[in-house]
Structure formats: structure tokens, C-alpha cells
mmCIF file of N, CA and C in Angstrom:
data_model
loop_
_atom_site.group_PDB
_atom_site.id
_atom_site.type_symbol
_atom_site.label_atom_id
_atom_site.label_comp_id
_atom_site.label_asym_id
_atom_site.label_seq_id
_atom_site.Cartn_x
_atom_site.Cartn_y
_atom_site.Cartn_z
ATOM 1 N N MET A 304 5.354 -66.474 41.389
ATOM 2 C CA MET A 304 6.320 -65.352 40.846
ATOM 3 C C MET A 304 6.108 -64.360 40.272
ATOM 4 N N SER A 305 6.069 -63.284 41.260
ATOM 5 C CA SER A 305 5.934 -62.459 41.403
ATOM 6 C C SER A 305 7.307 -61.344 40.750
ATOM 7 N N VAL A 306 6.829 -60.233 39.209
ATOM 8 C CA VAL A 306 8.302 -60.290 38.783
ATOM 9 C C VAL A 306 7.677 -58.188 39.317
ATOM 10 N N CYS A 307 8.672 -57.453 39.452
ATOM 11 C CA CYS A 307 8.469 -55.952 39.751
ATOM 12 C C CYS A 307 9.399 -55.684 38.643
ATOM 13 N N THR A 308 9.178 -53.995 38.371
ATOM 14 C CA THR A 308 9.325 -53.383 36.973
ATOM 15 C C THR A 308 10.063 -52.031 37.486
ATOM 16 N N ALA A 309 11.150 -51.685 37.134
ATOM 17 C CA ALA A 309 11.222 -50.314 37.315
ATOM 18 C C ALA A 309 11.813 -49.429 36.097
ATOM 19 N N THR A 310 11.947 -48.408 35.588
ATOM 20 C CA THR A 310 12.323 -47.708 34.581
ATOM 21 C C THR A 310 13.164 -46.412 34.751
ATOM 22 N N VAL A 311 13.689 -46.713 34.297
ATOM 23 C CA VAL A 311 15.065 -44.767 34.628
ATOM 24 C C VAL A 311 15.569 -44.649 33.117
ATOM 25 N N THR A 312 14.626 -43.276 32.859
ATOM 26 C CA THR A 312 15.449 -42.178 32.315
ATOM 27 C C THR A 312 15.777 -41.362 31.697
ATOM 28 N N CYS A 313 16.051 -41.406 31.129
ATOM 29 C CA CYS A 313 17.916 -40.247 30.867
ATOM 30 C C CYS A 313 17.760 -39.193 29.438
ATOM 31 N N GLU A 314 17.620 -38.142 29.899
ATOM 32 C CA GLU A 314 17.254 -37.317 28.480
ATOM 33 C C GLU A 314 18.339 -36.268 28.906
ATOM 34 N N ALA A 315 19.154 -35.925 28.038
ATOM 35 C CA ALA A 315 19.826 -34.441 27.830
ATOM 36 C C ALA A 315 19.962 -33.647 26.564
ATOM 37 N N THR A 316 18.998 -32.530 26.070
ATOM 38 C CA THR A 316 20.247 -31.334 25.102
ATOM 39 C C THR A 316 21.165 -31.642 24.388
ATOM 40 N N VAL A 317 21.980 -31.816 23.541
ATOM 41 C CA VAL A 317 22.582 -31.490 23.444
ATOM 42 C C VAL A 317 23.267 -29.944 23.123
ATOM 43 N N GLY A 318 24.512 -29.705 23.767
ATOM 44 C CA GLY A 318 25.150 -28.273 23.904
ATOM 45 C C GLY A 318 24.707 -27.686 25.125
ATOM 46 N N SER A 319 23.944 -28.415 25.668
ATOM 47 C CA SER A 319 23.372 -27.367 27.524
ATOM 48 C C SER A 319 23.942 -28.095 28.471
ATOM 49 N N PRO A 320 24.817 -27.408 28.795
ATOM 50 C CA PRO A 320 25.384 -28.180 30.195
ATOM 51 C C PRO A 320 24.347 -28.698 31.516
ATOM 52 N N THR A 321 22.998 -28.116 31.127
ATOM 53 C CA THR A 321 22.300 -27.895 32.823
ATOM 54 C C THR A 321 21.022 -28.627 32.292
ATOM 55 N N SER A 322 20.972 -28.427 31.235
ATOM 56 C CA SER A 322 19.328 -29.303 29.962
ATOM 57 C C SER A 322 19.449 -30.685 30.527
ATOM 58 N N TRP A 323 19.426 -31.426 31.600
ATOM 59 C CA TRP A 323 19.364 -32.836 31.581
ATOM 60 C C TRP A 323 18.155 -33.801 32.455
ATOM 61 N N ASN A 324 18.197 -34.907 32.923
ATOM 62 C CA ASN A 324 17.502 -34.907 33.736
ATOM 63 C C ASN A 324 17.355 -36.896 33.625
ATOM 64 N N ILE A 325 17.291 -37.370 34.867
ATOM 65 C CA ILE A 325 17.130 -38.537 34.898
ATOM 66 C C ILE A 325 15.933 -39.070 36.004
ATOM 67 N N SER A 326 15.626 -39.936 35.415
ATOM 68 C CA SER A 326 14.131 -40.421 36.077
ATOM 69 C C SER A 326 13.860 -41.523 36.397
ATOM 70 N N ILE A 327 13.576 -42.085 37.435
ATOM 71 C CA ILE A 327 13.220 -43.479 38.405
ATOM 72 C C ILE A 327 11.849 -43.904 38.730
ATOM 73 N N PHE A 328 10.872 -44.059 37.801
ATOM 74 C CA PHE A 328 10.019 -45.155 38.349
ATOM 75 C C PHE A 328 9.737 -46.633 38.218
ATOM 76 N N GLY A 329 8.653 -47.103 39.009
ATOM 77 C CA GLY A 329 7.877 -48.407 39.416
ATOM 78 C C GLY A 329 9.159 -48.762 40.661
ATOM 79 N N LEU A 330 9.244 -48.264 41.517
ATOM 80 C CA LEU A 330 9.719 -48.215 42.956
ATOM 81 C C LEU A 330 8.974 -47.909 43.591
ATOM 82 N N ASN A 331 8.773 -49.143 44.645
ATOM 83 C CA ASN A 331 7.528 -48.915 45.831
ATOM 84 C C ASN A 331 8.428 -47.774 46.770
ATOM 85 N N GLU A 332 7.430 -47.473 47.522
ATOM 86 C CA GLU A 332 7.994 -46.389 48.339
ATOM 87 C C GLU A 332 8.915 -46.622 48.978
ATOM 88 N N LEU A 333 8.746 -47.614 49.911
ATOM 89 C CA LEU A 333 9.594 -47.855 50.409
ATOM 90 C C LEU A 333 11.999 -48.169 49.710
ATOM 91 N N GLN A 334 11.569 -48.792 48.594
ATOM 92 C CA GLN A 334 12.834 -48.836 47.666
ATOM 93 C C GLN A 334 13.085 -47.344 47.545
ATOM 94 N N ALA A 335 12.569 -46.181 47.291
ATOM 95 C CA ALA A 335 12.523 -44.853 46.733
ATOM 96 C C ALA A 335 13.292 -44.182 47.964
ATOM 97 N N LYS A 336 12.796 -44.283 49.646
ATOM 98 C CA LYS A 336 13.132 -44.081 50.521
ATOM 99 C C LYS A 336 14.316 -44.316 50.483
ATOM 100 N N GLU A 337 14.440 -45.862 50.272
ATOM 101 C CA GLU A 337 16.025 -45.636 51.228
ATOM 102 C C GLU A 337 16.960 -45.222 49.811
ATOM 103 N N MET A 338 17.079 -44.907 48.542
ATOM 104 C CA MET A 338 17.480 -44.903 46.614
ATOM 105 C C MET A 338 17.547 -43.389 47.750
ATOM 106 N N ARG A 339 17.336 -42.316 48.528
ATOM 107 C CA ARG A 339 17.215 -41.065 48.518
ATOM 108 C C ARG A 339 18.379 -41.027 49.781
ATOM 109 N N ASN A 340 18.058 -41.911 51.166
ATOM 110 C CA ASN A 340 19.277 -42.424 51.337
ATOM 111 C C ASN A 340 20.521 -42.409 51.331
ATOM 112 N N CYS A 341 20.784 -43.217 50.449
ATOM 113 C CA CYS A 341 21.951 -43.576 49.981
ATOM 114 C C CYS A 341 22.821 -42.547 48.794
ATOM 115 N N ARG A 342 21.607 -41.868 47.964
ATOM 116 C CA ARG A 342 22.307 -40.867 46.805
ATOM 117 C C ARG A 342 21.324 -39.055 47.314
ATOM 118 N N PRO A 343 22.025 -38.713 47.893
ATOM 119 C CA PRO A 343 21.515 -37.463 48.310
ATOM 120 C C PRO A 343 20.942 -36.457 47.211
ATOM 121 N N GLU A 344 21.366 -36.813 45.946
ATOM 122 C CA GLU A 344 21.233 -35.728 44.939
ATOM 123 C C GLU A 344 19.309 -36.386 44.894
ATOM 124 N N PHE A 345 18.866 -37.413 45.118
ATOM 125 C CA PHE A 345 17.506 -37.481 45.069
ATOM 126 C C PHE A 345 16.582 -36.808 46.370
ATOM 127 N N LYS A 346 17.088 -36.634 47.063
ATOM 128 C CA LYS A 346 16.326 -35.797 48.602
ATOM 129 C C LYS A 346 16.127 -34.271 47.488
ATOM 130 N N LYS A 347 16.538 -32.915 46.442
ATOM 131 C CA LYS A 347 15.813 -33.300 46.461
ATOM 132 C C LYS A 347 14.962 -32.400 45.597
ATOM 133 N N ARG A 348 13.769 -32.639 45.971
ATOM 134 C CA ARG A 348 13.055 -33.191 44.534
ATOM 135 C C ARG A 348 11.264 -32.212 45.465
ATOM 136 N N SER A 349 10.542 -31.724 43.725
ATOM 137 C CA SER A 349 9.758 -31.309 43.952
ATOM 138 C C SER A 349 8.596 -31.938 45.244
ATOM 139 N N MET A 350 7.591 -30.362 45.571
ATOM 140 C CA MET A 350 6.261 -31.465 46.500
ATOM 141 C C MET A 350 5.487 -32.013 45.728
ATOM 142 N N SER A 351 5.607 -31.335 44.548
ATOM 143 C CA SER A 351 4.253 -32.580 43.560
ATOM 144 C C SER A 351 4.294 -33.683 43.279
ATOM 145 N N ALA A 352 5.660 -34.436 43.644
ATOM 146 C CA ALA A 352 6.563 -35.787 42.984
ATOM 147 C C ALA A 352 6.430 -36.423 43.480
ATOM 148 N N SER A 353 5.536 -37.356 42.603
ATOM 149 C CA SER A 353 5.308 -38.863 43.624
ATOM 150 C C SER A 353 5.954 -39.229 44.468
ATOM 151 N N PRO A 354 5.910 -39.984 45.956
ATOM 152 C CA PRO A 354 7.179 -40.408 46.750
ATOM 153 C C PRO A 354 8.016 -41.586 46.374
ATOM 154 N N ASP A 355 7.635 -42.028 45.031
ATOM 155 C CA ASP A 355 8.278 -43.019 44.471
ATOM 156 C C ASP A 355 8.969 -42.930 43.266
ATOM 157 N N ILE A 356 9.049 -41.874 42.681
ATOM 158 C CA ILE A 356 9.583 -41.543 41.493
ATOM 159 C C ILE A 356 10.693 -40.126 42.372
ATOM 160 N N LEU A 357 11.735 -41.049 42.021
ATOM 161 C CA LEU A 357 13.065 -40.246 41.666
ATOM 162 C C LEU A 357 13.254 -39.457 40.685
ATOM 163 N N VAL A 358 13.789 -38.384 40.667
ATOM 164 C CA VAL A 358 14.334 -37.281 39.973
ATOM 165 C C VAL A 358 15.459 -37.066 40.133
ATOM 166 N N VAL A 359 16.455 -36.506 39.485
ATOM 167 C CA VAL A 359 18.133 -35.246 39.304
ATOM 168 C C VAL A 359 17.451 -35.188 37.937
ATOM 169 N N GLU A 360 18.350 -33.371 38.812
ATOM 170 C CA GLU A 360 18.482 -32.583 37.101
ATOM 171 C C GLU A 360 19.517 -31.695 37.269
ATOM 172 N N GLY A 361 20.024 -31.541 35.563
ATOM 173 C CA GLY A 361 20.935 -30.309 35.984
ATOM 174 C C GLY A 361 20.186 -29.273 36.200
ATOM 175 N N MET A 362 21.624 -28.022 37.042
ATOM 176 C CA MET A 362 21.394 -26.943 37.405
ATOM 177 C C MET A 362 22.185 -25.995 37.140
ATOM 178 N N SER A 363 22.074 -24.604 36.742
ATOM 179 C CA SER A 363 23.825 -24.180 37.218
ATOM 180 C C SER A 363 24.012 -23.935 38.387
ATOM 181 N N ALA A 364 25.041 -23.711 38.401
ATOM 182 C CA ALA A 364 26.355 -24.298 39.505
ATOM 183 C C ALA A 364 26.145 -22.800 40.685
ATOM 184 N N LEU A 365 25.005 -21.781 40.324
ATOM 185 C CA LEU A 365 24.993 -20.710 41.318
ATOM 186 C C LEU A 365 23.275 -20.562 41.805
ATOM 187 N N ASP A 366 22.743 -22.614 41.664
ATOM 188 C CA ASP A 366 21.343 -22.853 42.134
ATOM 189 C C ASP A 366 21.765 -24.090 42.608
ATOM 190 N N ALA A 367 22.854 -24.741 42.210
ATOM 191 C CA ALA A 367 23.171 -26.321 42.616
ATOM 192 C C ALA A 367 23.103 -26.208 44.419
ATOM 193 N N ASN A 368 22.969 -26.875 44.746
ATOM 194 C CA ASN A 368 23.412 -26.864 46.565
ATOM 195 C C ASN A 368 24.687 -28.004 46.690
ATOM 196 N N VAL A 369 25.569 -27.934 47.471
ATOM 197 C CA VAL A 369 26.613 -28.557 47.668
ATOM 198 C C VAL A 369 26.541 -30.146 47.692
ATOM 199 N N GLU A 370 25.891 -30.834 47.809
ATOM 200 C CA GLU A 370 25.582 -32.361 48.009
ATOM 201 C C GLU A 370 25.158 -32.356 46.683
ATOM 202 N N LEU A 371 24.818 -31.759 45.951
ATOM 203 C CA LEU A 371 24.423 -32.101 44.156
ATOM 204 C C LEU A 371 25.734 -32.222 43.369
ATOM 205 N N GLN A 372 26.096 -30.932 44.218
ATOM 206 C CA GLN A 372 27.238 -30.811 43.388
ATOM 207 C C GLN A 372 28.726 -31.577 43.305
ATOM 208 N N LYS A 373 28.700 -32.323 44.580
ATOM 209 C CA LYS A 373 29.856 -33.192 44.511
ATOM 210 C C LYS A 373 29.228 -34.259 44.176
ATOM 211 N N CYS A 374 28.003 -34.909 44.512
ATOM 212 C CA CYS A 374 27.778 -36.112 43.852
ATOM 213 C C CYS A 374 27.750 -36.045 42.139
ATOM 214 N N VAL A 375 27.305 -35.118 41.548
ATOM 215 C CA VAL A 375 26.864 -34.648 40.548
ATOM 216 C C VAL A 375 27.692 -34.671 39.251
ATOM 217 N N ASN A 376 27.764 -33.250 39.489
ATOM 218 C CA ASN A 376 28.150 -31.882 39.180
ATOM 219 C C ASN A 376 30.033 -32.767 38.333
ATOM 220 N N ALA A 377 30.281 -33.394 39.498
ATOM 221 C CA ALA A 377 31.855 -33.871 39.245
ATOM 222 C C ALA A 377 32.119 -34.983 37.990
ATOM 223 N N THR A 378 31.036 -35.364 38.272
ATOM 224 C CA THR A 378 30.576 -36.267 36.910
ATOM 225 C C THR A 378 30.926 -35.790 35.973
ATOM 226 N N PHE A 379 29.664 -35.112 35.322
ATOM 227 C CA PHE A 379 29.794 -34.028 34.225
ATOM 228 C C PHE A 379 30.869 -33.090 33.747
ATOM 229 N N ASP A 380 31.679 -33.142 35.010
ATOM 230 C CA ASP A 380 32.683 -32.162 34.736
ATOM 231 C C ASP A 380 33.719 -33.224 34.330
ATOM 232 N N ALA A 381 34.376 -34.314 34.919
ATOM 233 C CA ALA A 381 34.954 -34.739 34.231
ATOM 234 C C ALA A 381 34.802 -35.672 33.006
ATOM 235 N N LEU A 382 33.899 -35.442 32.371
ATOM 236 C CA LEU A 382 33.705 -36.074 31.228
ATOM 237 C C LEU A 382 32.809 -35.111 30.021
ATOM 238 N N GLY A 383 33.194 -33.581 30.770
ATOM 239 C CA GLY A 383 32.973 -32.623 29.483
ATOM 240 C C GLY A 383 31.893 -32.558 29.537
ATOM 241 N N ASN A 384 31.002 -32.854 29.841
ATOM 242 C CA ASN A 384 29.184 -32.324 29.974
ATOM 243 C C ASN A 384 28.837 -32.471 28.657
ATOM 244 N N ARG A 385 29.483 -34.081 28.335
ATOM 245 C CA ARG A 385 29.088 -35.367 27.384
ATOM 246 C C ARG A 385 28.109 -35.869 27.244
ATOM 247 N N PRO A 386 27.381 -36.322 26.286
ATOM 248 C CA PRO A 386 25.578 -37.178 26.658
ATOM 249 C C PRO A 386 26.837 -38.561 27.327
ATOM 250 N N GLU A 387 27.810 -39.053 27.324
ATOM 251 C CA GLU A 387 28.529 -39.859 28.262
ATOM 252 C C GLU A 387 28.369 -39.930 29.686
ATOM 253 N N ALA A 388 28.156 -38.314 30.336
ATOM 254 C CA ALA A 388 28.184 -38.293 31.388
ATOM 255 C C ALA A 388 26.643 -38.602 31.958
ATOM 256 N N ILE A 389 25.799 -38.463 31.519
ATOM 257 C CA ILE A 389 24.712 -38.744 32.354
ATOM 258 C C ILE A 389 24.319 -40.185 32.200
ATOM 259 N N LEU A 390 25.095 -41.023 31.122
ATOM 260 C CA LEU A 390 24.694 -42.321 30.915
ATOM 261 C C LEU A 390 25.545 -42.618 32.199
ATOM 262 N N THR A 391 26.352 -42.334 32.347
ATOM 263 C CA THR A 391 27.683 -43.280 33.679
ATOM 264 C C THR A 391 26.676 -42.720 34.942
ATOM 265 N N LEU A 392 26.551 -41.642 35.073
ATOM 266 C CA LEU A 392 25.298 -41.305 36.267
ATOM 267 C C LEU A 392 24.264 -41.862 36.660
ATOM 268 N N ALA A 393 23.877 -42.661 34.971
ATOM 269 C CA ALA A 393 22.591 -43.370 35.536
ATOM 270 C C ALA A 393 22.948 -44.913 35.634
ATOM 271 N N ALA A 394 24.676 -45.151 34.842
ATOM 272 C CA ALA A 394 25.002 -46.578 35.075
ATOM 273 C C ALA A 394 25.158 -46.677 37.019
ATOM 274 N N LYS A 395 25.357 -45.973 37.495
ATOM 275 C CA LYS A 395 25.655 -45.752 38.994
ATOM 276 C C LYS A 395 24.484 -45.949 39.644
ATOM 277 N N TYR A 396 23.052 -45.644 39.635
ATOM 278 C CA TYR A 396 21.933 -45.925 40.112
ATOM 279 C C TYR A 396 21.815 -47.032 39.500
ATOM 280 N N ILE A 397 21.489 -47.473 38.051
ATOM 281 C CA ILE A 397 21.138 -48.636 38.023
ATOM 282 C C ILE A 397 22.173 -50.002 38.484
ATOM 283 N N ASN A 398 23.601 -49.529 38.939
ATOM 284 C CA ASN A 398 24.206 -50.720 39.880
ATOM 285 C C ASN A 398 23.570 -50.667 41.376
ATOM 286 N N ALA A 399 22.969 -49.415 41.794
ATOM 287 C CA ALA A 399 22.732 -49.639 43.151
ATOM 288 C C ALA A 399 21.189 -50.029 42.967
ATOM 289 N N LEU A 400 20.370 -49.864 42.053
ATOM 290 C CA LEU A 400 19.009 -50.683 42.077
ATOM 291 C C LEU A 400 19.275 -52.344 41.920
ATOM 292 N N GLU A 401 20.949 -52.246 40.958
ATOM 293 C CA GLU A 401 21.060 -54.172 41.881
ATOM 294 C C GLU A 401 21.513 -54.614 42.767
ATOM 295 N N ASN A 402 22.290 -53.653 42.850
ATOM 296 C CA ASN A 402 22.675 -54.266 44.347
ATOM 297 C C ASN A 402 21.743 -54.168 45.630
ATOM 298 N N ARG A 403 21.146 -53.309 45.426
ATOM 299 C CA ARG A 403 19.979 -53.263 46.672
ATOM 300 C C ARG A 403 18.867 -54.216 46.643
ATOM 301 N N PHE A 404 18.710 -54.021 45.360
ATOM 302 C CA PHE A 404 17.681 -54.606 45.203
ATOM 303 C C PHE A 404 16.610 -56.187 43.919
ATOM 304 N N LYS A 405 18.035 -56.089 43.740
ATOM 305 C CA LYS A 405 18.580 -57.214 42.948
ATOM 306 C C LYS A 405 17.602 -56.935 41.134
ATOM 307 N N TYR A 406 17.148 -55.610 40.749
ATOM 308 C CA TYR A 406 16.720 -55.462 39.226
ATOM 309 C C TYR A 406 17.964 -55.588 38.216
ATOM 310 N N TYR A 407 17.567 -56.076 37.404
ATOM 311 C CA TYR A 407 18.336 -56.113 36.451
ATOM 312 C C TYR A 407 18.526 -55.496 34.450
ATOM 313 N N VAL A 408 19.001 -55.345 33.905
ATOM 314 C CA VAL A 408 18.283 -54.533 32.709
ATOM 315 C C VAL A 408 18.184 -55.650 31.680
ATOM 316 N N TYR A 409 16.932 -55.419 31.320
ATOM 317 C CA TYR A 409 15.959 -56.421 30.305
ATOM 318 C C TYR A 409 15.922 -56.113 29.102
ATOM 319 N N ASN A 410 15.897 -54.460 28.942
ATOM 320 C CA ASN A 410 15.667 -53.461 28.056
ATOM 321 C C ASN A 410 16.046 -52.428 27.693
ATOM 322 N N THR A 411 16.588 -51.450 27.000
ATOM 323 C CA THR A 411 16.503 -50.750 26.407
ATOM 324 C C THR A 411 16.905 -49.969 25.574
ATOM 325 N N THR A 412 16.372 -48.388 25.398
ATOM 326 C CA THR A 412 16.316 -48.261 24.181
ATOM 327 C C THR A 412 17.186 -46.465 23.893
ATOM 328 N N ALA A 413 16.890 -46.122 22.393
ATOM 329 C CA ALA A 413 17.787 -45.244 22.942
ATOM 330 C C ALA A 413 17.204 -44.298 21.607
ATOM 331 N N ASP A 414 16.897 -43.021 21.237
ATOM 332 C CA ASP A 414 16.254 -42.016 20.739
ATOM 333 C C ASP A 414 17.201 -40.704 20.517
ATOM 334 N N TYR A 415 17.335 -39.775 19.538
ATOM 335 C CA TYR A 415 17.630 -38.720 19.296
ATOM 336 C C TYR A 415 16.629 -37.991 19.048
ATOM 337 N N ILE A 416 16.120 -36.609 19.170
ATOM 338 C CA ILE A 416 14.849 -36.334 18.605
ATOM 339 C C ILE A 416 14.982 -34.402 18.892
ATOM 340 N N GLU A 417 14.916 -33.614 17.699
ATOM 341 C CA GLU A 417 14.928 -32.373 18.163
ATOM 342 C C GLU A 417 16.308 -32.102 18.920
ATOM 343 N N GLY A 418 17.909 -32.590 18.809
ATOM 344 C CA GLY A 418 18.215 -32.236 19.587
ATOM 345 C C GLY A 418 18.166 -32.663 21.301
ATOM 346 N N LYS A 419 18.074 -33.709 20.902
ATOM 347 C CA LYS A 419 17.316 -34.338 23.033
ATOM 348 C C LYS A 419 17.961 -35.463 22.915
ATOM 349 N N SER A 420 18.683 -36.264 23.198
ATOM 350 C CA SER A 420 19.138 -37.769 23.054
ATOM 351 C C SER A 420 18.058 -38.407 24.805
ATOM 352 N N LYS A 421 17.786 -39.528 24.366
ATOM 353 C CA LYS A 421 16.556 -40.247 25.401
ATOM 354 C C LYS A 421 17.055 -41.377 25.391
ATOM 355 N N TRP A 422 17.463 -41.906 26.875
ATOM 356 C CA TRP A 422 18.147 -43.035 27.080
ATOM 357 C C TRP A 422 16.692 -44.152 27.814
ATOM 358 N N THR A 423 16.433 -45.101 27.725
ATOM 359 C CA THR A 423 15.220 -45.519 28.220
ATOM 360 C C THR A 423 16.050 -47.290 29.150
ATOM 361 N N PHE A 424 16.018 -47.243 30.316
ATOM 362 C CA PHE A 424 16.183 -49.171 30.812
ATOM 363 C C PHE A 424 14.947 -49.459 31.735
ATOM 364 N N THR A 425 14.674 -50.385 31.062
ATOM 365 C CA THR A 425 13.471 -51.107 31.784
ATOM 366 C C THR A 425 14.363 -52.329 32.830
ATOM 367 N N LEU A 426 13.791 -52.093 33.721
ATOM 368 C CA LEU A 426 14.851 -53.468 35.068
ATOM 369 C C LEU A 426 13.577 -54.112 35.499
ATOM 370 N N GLN A 427 13.412 -55.320 35.548
ATOM 371 C CA GLN A 427 13.008 -55.939 36.435
ATOM 372 C C GLN A 427 13.423 -56.960 37.537
ATOM 373 N N ASN A 428 12.999 -57.043 38.194
ATOM 374 C CA ASN A 428 13.572 -57.896 40.144
ATOM 375 C C ASN A 428 12.225 -58.962 40.102
ATOM 376 N N GLN A 429 13.326 -60.070 39.720
ATOM 377 C CA GLN A 429 12.170 -61.229 39.493
ATOM 378 C C GLN A 429 12.317 -61.976 40.775
ATOM 379 N N ALA A 430 11.101 -62.277 41.537
ATOM 380 C CA ALA A 430 11.517 -63.136 43.089
ATOM 381 C C ALA A 430 11.827 -64.415 42.934
ATOM 382 N N LYS A 431 12.367 -64.454 43.404
ATOM 383 C CA LYS A 431 13.193 -66.229 43.693
ATOM 384 C C LYS A 431 11.853 -67.448 44.019
ATOM 385 N N PRO A 432 11.541 -68.200 43.212
ATOM 386 C CA PRO A 432 10.193 -68.763 43.993
ATOM 387 C C PRO A 432 10.438 -69.989 45.128
ATOM 388 N N LEU A 433 9.564 -70.274 45.589
ATOM 389 C CA LEU A 433 9.563 -71.010 46.949
ATOM 390 C C LEU A 433 9.285 -72.436 46.530
ATOM 391 N N PRO A 434 10.617 -72.872 47.289
ATOM 392 C CA PRO A 434 11.026 -74.177 46.753
ATOM 393 C C PRO A 434 9.454 -75.151 47.210
ATOM 394 N N ASP A 435 9.012 -75.829 45.917
ATOM 395 C CA ASP A 435 8.430 -76.978 46.753
ATOM 396 C C ASP A 435 9.278 -78.318 47.100
ATOM 397 N N ALA A 436 8.017 -79.211 47.308
ATOM 398 C CA ALA A 436 7.796 -80.810 48.317
ATOM 399 C C ALA A 436 9.259 -81.278 47.661
ATOM 400 N N SER A 437 9.155 -81.073 46.078
ATOM 401 C CA SER A 437 9.898 -82.288 45.604
ATOM 402 C C SER A 437 11.625 -81.681 45.614
ATOM 403 N N THR A 438 11.604 -80.427 45.356
ATOM 404 C CA THR A 438 12.930 -79.864 45.244
ATOM 405 C C THR A 438 13.581 -79.682 46.482
ATOM 406 N N GLU A 439 12.888 -79.638 48.183
ATOM 407 C CA GLU A 439 12.882 -79.416 49.453
ATOM 408 C C GLU A 439 13.464 -81.198 49.401
ATOM 409 N N ALA A 440 13.487 -82.015 49.185
ATOM 410 C CA ALA A 440 12.703 -83.484 49.266
ATOM 411 C C ALA A 440 14.756 -83.984 48.205
ATOM 412 N N GLU A 441 14.624 -83.643 47.255
ATOM 413 C CA GLU A 441 15.844 -83.449 47.003
ATOM 414 C C GLU A 441 17.086 -82.540 47.354
ATOM 415 N N MET A 442 16.978 -81.390 48.022
ATOM 416 C CA MET A 442 17.624 -81.249 48.532
ATOM 417 C C MET A 442 18.262 -81.828 49.766
ATOM 418 N N LYS A 443 17.064 -82.272 50.455
ATOM 419 C CA LYS A 443 17.885 -83.177 51.581
ATOM 420 C C LYS A 443 18.448 -84.536 51.007
ATOM 421 N N SER A 444 18.099 -85.226 49.949
ATOM 422 C CA SER A 444 18.907 -86.272 50.094
ATOM 423 C C SER A 444 20.196 -86.004 48.887
ATOM 424 N N VAL A 445 20.173 -84.809 48.438
ATOM 425 C CA VAL A 445 21.926 -84.426 48.153
ATOM 426 C C VAL A 445 22.849 -84.291 49.568
ATOM 427 N N SER A 446 21.772 -83.060 50.575
ATOM 428 C CA SER A 446 22.692 -82.970 51.877
ATOM 429 C C SER A 446 22.972 -84.006 52.598
ATOM 430 N N GLY A 447 22.604 -85.414 52.274
ATOM 431 C CA GLY A 447 22.419 -86.438 53.561
ATOM 432 C C GLY A 447 21.701 -86.173 54.862
ATOM 433 N N GLY A 448 20.889 -85.181 54.692
ATOM 434 C CA GLY A 448 20.011 -85.072 55.614
ATOM 435 C C GLY A 448 18.649 -85.017 55.661
ATOM 436 N N ASN A 449 17.983 -85.271 56.775
ATOM 437 C CA ASN A 449 16.323 -85.394 57.107
ATOM 438 C C ASN A 449 15.780 -83.678 57.615
ATOM 439 N N ASN A 450 16.805 -82.408 58.123
ATOM 440 C CA ASN A 450 16.849 -81.876 58.607
ATOM 441 C C ASN A 450 16.048 -80.784 57.978
#
């Protein structure tokens, strides 16, 4: 049974509405590409970034592109740029990972150091085991068929 692990990290500097970031590590390239396609804010990334790492970060309204403002800044504006805003946004990404790739959160940590809040969510995607011969026989006997 193979287990895939992904990590979602969130960092925010208290009192600075544009000093925050969310990163997602551990997805394969295909999953990362699909997340970029469904979440436009992940399309903007540095050229040096690995193709399997997703990053979205705060920026001033002057630097932000229209899609990023619509998708991300509205969340921060609605929540008054509080730390809850970054967690709300992270929850959207975690839910997308759960719905698309069947990841689930199995560990969380939170730290506050020198004016920075940091949250880490570790997710797992456990592949379904292949049915063995005895399980298949039990299923056939319950269903009443030999197919």
C-alpha cells in the first residue's frame, strides 16, 4: 500500500497584510499542474521554483494581478487581514487536495516566533489496497454471483 505525503505551510507576519505566504510541497508534477489550472493564484510563480511546489504570497495592491486580487485578496479583505484569513485560504487549498486527490490532514502544528505565525498541515493520500483473492470470493458470495 503506497502512501503519498503533501505538506501545506502558511506563514504570516503580524500587522503586515502583505507579508504572508502559503506553500504546498510533495505533490507530483501532474497534481501540481492540475492545482495550478484550477487555482489561478498558483499560476504566478518564480522561474526558479520546482514545478511540483505551489506558492501563493501576499503583495501590495499595486503589484497584484487581477486574478490574484479576485481569488486571494478578497479573503484577506473580508477577514480584515487577520491570521484567520491565511488559515481560511489554506483550508480552501486543503479541501481542494482532499476532493481532487483524496488527501487528508493527519498532523498539524502551529508556531509563533518573533512576530511570525506559522502553521504546517501534513496530509496523506493512502492508496486503496488491491482486493486479494479471499476478499473477491467474499464479495462474490455476498452478491450471489460468480462474475
